Amino acid sequence: MKYLVFIVIPAFLLAISVRVEPAAGAPAGAQGSQAPAQSLPATDLENAHKARALLEQAIQALGGQAYLQARNLQEQGRTYSFYHGRSTSNGVVFWRFVEYPDKERIEVTQQRDIAYVYNGNKGYEITYKGPREVDKKDLDEYLRHRRFSLETMLHSWINDPTVALFYEGQALAGNITGQQITLINQKNEAVSIVLDLDTHLPIKKSYSWRDAADRECDTEEEIYDNYRDVQGVMTPYGFTRYYNGDMQTQRFVNSAQYNQALDETMFDPNSGYNPLPGKHKK
């Protein structure tokens, strides 16, 4: 798995069921309801309203309906992995294809002859030897990233009536000041998102979990920057992931496109799909 380099929140709060009516004019798909408002003090209800309004503002900043209705994404660029803050290579070129909500293909090397395919809850590494299932540890890590991804937060959690929303005031993302919102589900899993004060775009996401092996609490942070308008969707061309405070992965996108006609066989590890034109395996 050496090529797969893709792959701080406050203490957990008590998850409270809140019902917050969507803001007027909120985009379809960005509206959610949460259980009865009358059970909350006015200050808590006001806080939840503010948190939802800021998340809906972020969805609008990302492109509104264009963002919410994107069917797929493809990117090309270069990615770097780090160990104890030091780069482990000169970078690896990548091609990335995502079909929402649960399919992804990542191709690496100039020949695009190594690929990682994720379809539902299955993951495969494909080389000249053919496909093999990725190690359970690597698959669990990938599925955790997807479960707590920014897309999952803004497409799914925001609409879940059992997810509580909290506005937590100003917070730093690198050297940029933003506003932090925390989402907490019924399992007491919490994800914090920091939004840029001026653009309202997400600039940081963080979450913690307890490792099943050593029972230690681990934290991952993701920083998004260099946003560009791609077909009406504001898309981060810069991405950095930190693991327990140490830089783990950095990704730089050169080009991106949405809603392209993807070949469905690319997500089937046994299809013999080959990304190079006119060279499909027999």
Short mmCIF file of C-alpha atoms in Angstrom, two decimals:
data_model
loop_
_atom_site.label_atom_id
_atom_site.label_comp_id
_atom_site.label_asym_id
_atom_site.label_seq_id
_atom_site.Cartn_x
_atom_site.Cartn_y
_atom_site.Cartn_z
CA MET A 1 0.00 0.00 0.00
CA LYS A 2 3.00 2.31 -0.25
CA TYR A 3 1.48 4.31 -3.10
CA LEU A 4 -1.83 4.95 -1.33
CA VAL A 5 -1.02 8.29 0.27
CA PHE A 6 -4.54 9.62 0.18
CA ILE A 7 -5.56 7.34 2.39
CA VAL A 8 -9.11 19.16 17.02
CA ILE A 9 -12.07 18.87 18.20
CA PRO A 10 -13.15 19.77 21.81
CA ALA A 11 -14.21 17.05 24.22
CA PHE A 12 -17.32 15.24 23.11
CA LEU A 13 -20.53 16.98 24.12
CA LEU A 14 -23.71 15.23 25.14
CA ALA A 15 -25.67 14.67 21.92
CA ILE A 16 -28.95 16.58 22.23
CA SER A 17 -31.90 16.08 19.90
CA VAL A 18 -32.78 19.48 18.46
CA ARG A 19 -35.38 20.50 15.97
CA VAL A 20 -34.25 23.41 13.84
CA GLU A 21 -36.36 24.61 10.97
CA PRO A 22 -34.38 25.31 7.76
CA ALA A 23 -33.57 28.90 7.00
CA ALA A 24 -35.78 30.60 4.48
CA GLY A 25 -34.50 30.06 0.97
CA ALA A 26 -32.17 27.24 2.00
CA PRO A 27 -31.18 24.95 -0.89
CA ALA A 28 -32.94 21.64 -1.41
CA GLY A 29 -30.93 18.89 0.21
CA ALA A 30 -29.47 21.34 2.74
CA GLN A 31 -32.62 21.33 4.86
CA GLY A 32 -33.04 19.04 7.84
CA SER A 33 -35.13 18.69 10.94
CA GLN A 34 -34.13 17.77 14.41
CA ALA A 35 -36.33 16.55 17.31
CA PRO A 36 -38.48 18.89 19.44
CA ALA A 37 -37.37 22.48 19.86
CA GLN A 38 -39.55 23.12 22.91
CA SER A 39 -37.33 20.82 24.98
CA LEU A 40 -34.37 23.20 24.64
CA PRO A 41 -33.64 26.48 26.42
CA ALA A 42 -33.86 29.52 24.15
CA THR A 43 -30.10 30.05 24.20
CA ASP A 44 -29.43 26.47 23.03
CA LEU A 45 -32.04 26.77 20.31
CA GLU A 46 -30.53 30.05 19.13
CA ASN A 47 -27.09 28.42 19.04
CA ALA A 48 -28.38 25.50 16.97
CA HIS A 49 -30.13 27.90 14.57
CA LYS A 50 -26.89 29.80 14.07
CA ALA A 51 -24.91 26.59 13.47
CA ARG A 52 -27.39 25.43 10.82
CA ALA A 53 -27.50 28.86 9.15
CA LEU A 54 -23.70 28.89 8.87
CA LEU A 55 -23.61 25.38 7.38
CA GLU A 56 -26.28 26.33 4.85
CA GLN A 57 -24.28 29.46 4.04
CA ALA A 58 -21.26 27.23 3.43
CA ILE A 59 -23.27 25.04 1.04
CA GLN A 60 -24.31 28.14 -0.88
CA ALA A 61 -20.68 29.33 -1.00
CA LEU A 62 -19.64 25.93 -2.38
CA GLY A 63 -22.11 26.29 -5.23
CA GLY A 64 -25.56 25.55 -3.80
CA GLN A 65 -27.45 23.19 -6.07
CA ALA A 66 -24.42 22.67 -8.34
CA TYR A 67 -22.52 21.36 -5.31
CA LEU A 68 -25.37 19.30 -3.87
CA GLN A 69 -26.30 17.68 -7.18
CA ALA A 70 -22.81 16.81 -8.44
CA ARG A 71 -22.88 13.16 -9.53
CA ASN A 72 -19.17 12.57 -9.81
CA LEU A 73 -15.74 14.22 -9.66
CA GLN A 74 -12.46 13.52 -11.41
CA GLU A 75 -9.13 15.09 -10.47
CA GLN A 76 -5.52 14.91 -11.61
CA GLY A 77 -2.52 16.13 -9.67
CA ARG A 78 0.35 15.17 -7.40
CA THR A 79 0.29 13.86 -3.85
CA TYR A 80 2.91 13.60 -1.10
CA SER A 81 3.16 11.51 2.04
CA PHE A 82 4.96 12.50 5.23
CA TYR A 83 6.45 10.76 8.25
CA HIS A 84 7.20 12.79 11.37
CA GLY A 85 6.81 15.95 9.32
CA ARG A 86 9.23 14.93 6.57
CA SER A 87 8.27 14.03 3.01
CA THR A 88 8.81 10.36 2.18
CA SER A 89 9.04 10.92 -1.60
CA ASN A 90 9.19 13.49 -4.37
CA GLY A 91 5.49 13.08 -4.87
CA VAL A 92 3.31 10.71 -6.86
CA VAL A 93 1.09 11.70 -9.78
CA PHE A 94 -2.50 10.60 -9.37
CA TRP A 95 -5.80 10.41 -11.20
CA ARG A 96 -8.84 10.28 -8.92
CA PHE A 97 -12.42 9.42 -9.87
CA VAL A 98 -15.30 9.65 -7.39
CA GLU A 99 -18.86 8.61 -8.07
CA TYR A 100 -21.03 9.70 -5.18
CA PRO A 101 -21.83 8.40 -2.68
CA ASP A 102 -19.59 5.31 -2.36
CA LYS A 103 -17.39 4.61 -5.39
CA GLU A 104 -13.83 5.79 -5.88
CA ARG A 105 -10.86 4.90 -8.06
CA ILE A 106 -7.32 6.24 -7.58
CA GLU A 107 -4.65 5.59 -10.20
CA VAL A 108 -0.97 6.31 -9.54
CA THR A 109 2.35 6.34 -11.44
CA GLN A 110 2.83 7.86 -14.89
CA GLN A 111 1.69 4.60 -16.48
CA ARG A 112 -1.46 4.56 -14.31
CA ASP A 113 -0.75 0.86 -13.81
CA ILE A 114 -1.49 0.76 -10.08
CA ALA A 115 -5.04 1.51 -8.95
CA TYR A 116 -7.08 1.42 -5.77
CA VAL A 117 -10.79 0.81 -6.24
CA TYR A 118 -13.45 1.26 -3.57
CA ASN A 119 -17.00 0.19 -4.20
CA GLY A 120 -19.40 0.25 -1.27
CA ASN A 121 -17.56 -1.26 1.69
CA LYS A 122 -15.04 -3.19 -0.43
CA GLY A 123 -11.55 -2.08 -1.43
CA TYR A 124 -9.06 -3.50 -3.93
CA GLU A 125 -5.51 -2.89 -5.08
CA ILE A 126 -5.01 -3.58 -8.80
CA THR A 127 -1.56 -4.21 -10.31
CA TYR A 128 -0.23 -6.20 -13.26
CA LYS A 129 -0.88 -9.27 -11.10
CA GLY A 130 -4.58 -8.48 -11.00
CA PRO A 131 -6.86 -7.34 -8.17
CA ARG A 132 -6.52 -8.21 -4.51
CA GLU A 133 -8.47 -7.00 -1.50
CA VAL A 134 -6.73 -4.25 0.45
CA ASP A 135 -5.63 -5.03 3.98
CA LYS A 136 -8.37 -4.65 6.58
CA LYS A 137 -6.47 -1.90 8.41
CA ASP A 138 -6.17 0.17 5.23
CA LEU A 139 -9.80 -0.45 4.31
CA ASP A 140 -10.99 0.56 7.79
CA GLU A 141 -8.97 3.78 7.50
CA TYR A 142 -10.45 4.58 4.09
CA LEU A 143 -14.02 3.89 5.24
CA ARG A 144 -13.47 6.10 8.30
CA HIS A 145 -12.30 8.94 6.05
CA ARG A 146 -15.42 8.54 3.90
CA ARG A 147 -17.74 8.27 6.92
CA PHE A 148 -16.45 11.56 8.32
CA SER A 149 -15.81 13.31 5.01
CA LEU A 150 -16.87 16.89 4.36
CA GLU A 151 -19.27 15.61 1.68
CA THR A 152 -20.92 13.28 4.20
CA MET A 153 -21.31 16.12 6.70
CA LEU A 154 -22.91 18.53 4.21
CA HIS A 155 -25.03 16.01 2.32
CA SER A 156 -26.09 13.60 5.05
CA TRP A 157 -25.40 14.60 8.65
CA ILE A 158 -26.90 18.06 8.25
CA ASN A 159 -30.19 16.41 7.24
CA ASP A 160 -30.20 13.76 9.98
CA PRO A 161 -32.80 14.65 12.66
CA THR A 162 -30.71 12.88 15.30
CA VAL A 163 -27.58 14.98 14.69
CA ALA A 164 -27.07 17.94 17.04
CA LEU A 165 -25.45 21.14 15.77
CA PHE A 166 -23.37 23.52 17.90
CA TYR A 167 -21.89 26.91 17.04
CA GLU A 168 -18.61 27.21 18.94
CA GLY A 169 -17.38 30.68 18.00
CA GLN A 170 -14.16 31.65 16.27
CA ALA A 171 -11.33 29.18 15.69
CA LEU A 172 -8.06 29.04 13.77
CA ALA A 173 -7.39 26.96 10.66
CA GLY A 174 -3.68 27.40 10.13
CA ASN A 175 -3.26 31.18 10.28
CA ILE A 176 -6.82 31.90 9.13
CA THR A 177 -9.60 32.79 11.57
CA GLY A 178 -12.94 31.19 10.95
CA GLN A 179 -16.17 30.13 12.65
CA GLN A 180 -16.44 26.61 14.05
CA ILE A 181 -19.49 24.36 13.99
CA THR A 182 -19.57 20.90 15.57
CA LEU A 183 -21.95 18.13 14.51
CA ILE A 184 -22.60 15.26 16.95
CA ASN A 185 -24.57 12.13 16.10
CA GLN A 186 -26.37 9.63 18.36
CA LYS A 187 -23.19 7.57 18.71
CA ASN A 188 -21.51 10.60 20.29
CA GLU A 189 -19.26 10.92 17.21
CA ALA A 190 -18.32 14.55 16.68
CA VAL A 191 -16.98 16.36 13.64
CA SER A 192 -15.94 20.03 13.70
CA ILE A 193 -15.89 22.27 10.62
CA VAL A 194 -14.27 25.70 10.45
CA LEU A 195 -15.67 28.15 7.86
CA ASP A 196 -13.77 31.13 6.47
CA LEU A 197 -15.14 34.38 7.92
CA ASP A 198 -15.16 36.13 4.54
CA THR A 199 -15.86 33.45 1.92
CA HIS A 200 -17.85 31.10 4.21
CA LEU A 201 -16.03 28.17 2.55
CA PRO A 202 -14.90 25.20 4.67
CA ILE A 203 -11.20 25.55 5.49
CA LYS A 204 -10.77 22.86 8.14
CA LYS A 205 -12.46 19.68 9.35
CA SER A 206 -11.43 17.62 12.36
CA TYR A 207 -12.62 14.59 14.29
CA SER A 208 -11.36 12.13 16.89
CA TRP A 209 -11.94 8.44 17.46
CA ARG A 210 -10.69 5.72 19.79
CA ASP A 211 -8.38 3.19 18.16
CA ALA A 212 -9.73 -0.34 18.62
CA ALA A 213 -6.24 -1.81 19.02
CA ASP A 214 -4.58 0.43 21.61
CA ARG A 215 -7.70 2.24 22.91
CA GLU A 216 -5.90 5.55 22.44
CA CYS A 217 -7.82 8.58 21.20
CA ASP A 218 -6.56 9.71 17.77
CA THR A 219 -7.31 12.93 15.91
CA GLU A 220 -7.33 13.77 12.22
CA GLU A 221 -7.51 17.25 10.73
CA GLU A 222 -7.99 18.23 7.10
CA ILE A 223 -7.17 21.65 5.68
CA TYR A 224 -8.74 22.86 2.42
CA ASP A 225 -7.31 25.76 0.42
CA ASN A 226 -6.75 27.27 -3.03
CA TYR A 227 -10.44 27.06 -3.94
CA ARG A 228 -11.32 27.41 -7.63
CA ASP A 229 -14.65 27.61 -9.44
CA VAL A 230 -15.12 24.40 -11.44
CA GLN A 231 -18.43 24.27 -13.32
CA GLY A 232 -20.09 26.35 -10.62
CA VAL A 233 -18.66 24.33 -7.73
CA MET A 234 -15.98 25.85 -5.51
CA THR A 235 -13.33 23.11 -5.40
CA PRO A 236 -10.25 23.00 -3.14
CA TYR A 237 -7.11 22.47 -5.20
CA GLY A 238 -5.07 22.13 -2.02
CA PHE A 239 -5.62 19.45 0.63
CA THR A 240 -3.56 18.59 3.73
CA ARG A 241 -4.29 15.88 6.29
CA TYR A 242 -2.79 15.78 9.80
CA TYR A 243 -2.75 12.75 12.08
CA ASN A 244 -2.33 13.54 15.78
CA GLY A 245 -0.77 16.86 14.84
CA ASP A 246 1.74 15.46 12.32
CA MET A 247 1.33 16.14 8.61
CA GLN A 248 0.38 12.87 6.91
CA THR A 249 -0.70 13.68 3.36
CA GLN A 250 -0.64 16.68 1.06
CA ARG A 251 -2.41 16.81 -2.29
CA PHE A 252 -2.23 19.38 -5.07
CA VAL A 253 -4.82 19.25 -7.84
CA ASN A 254 -3.91 20.39 -11.36
CA SER A 255 -7.31 19.90 -12.97
CA ALA A 256 -10.82 18.89 -11.91
CA GLN A 257 -14.15 18.18 -13.63
CA TYR A 258 -17.64 17.30 -12.47
CA ASN A 259 -20.44 15.22 -13.97
CA GLN A 260 -18.41 13.52 -16.68
CA ALA A 261 -19.49 10.31 -18.40
CA LEU A 262 -17.41 7.86 -16.37
CA ASP A 263 -16.92 4.29 -17.53
CA GLU A 264 -18.69 2.22 -14.87
CA THR A 265 -16.27 -0.66 -15.38
CA MET A 266 -13.53 1.41 -13.72
CA PHE A 267 -15.17 0.65 -10.36
CA ASP A 268 -15.26 -3.10 -11.00
CA PRO A 269 -11.92 -4.63 -9.96
CA ASN A 270 -12.51 -7.69 -12.16
CA SER A 271 -13.51 -5.86 -15.35
CA GLY A 272 -10.01 -5.57 -16.81
CA TYR A 273 -10.50 -1.82 -17.17
CA ASN A 274 -7.39 -0.01 -18.40
CA PRO A 275 -7.30 3.81 -18.29
CA LEU A 276 -4.99 4.21 -21.30
CA PRO A 277 -7.00 4.84 -24.50
CA GLY A 278 -7.58 1.77 -26.66
CA LYS A 279 -5.78 -0.59 -24.28
CA HIS A 280 -8.39 -2.58 -22.39
CA LYS A 281 -7.22 -5.91 -21.09
CA LYS A 282 -8.70 -9.06 -22.49
#
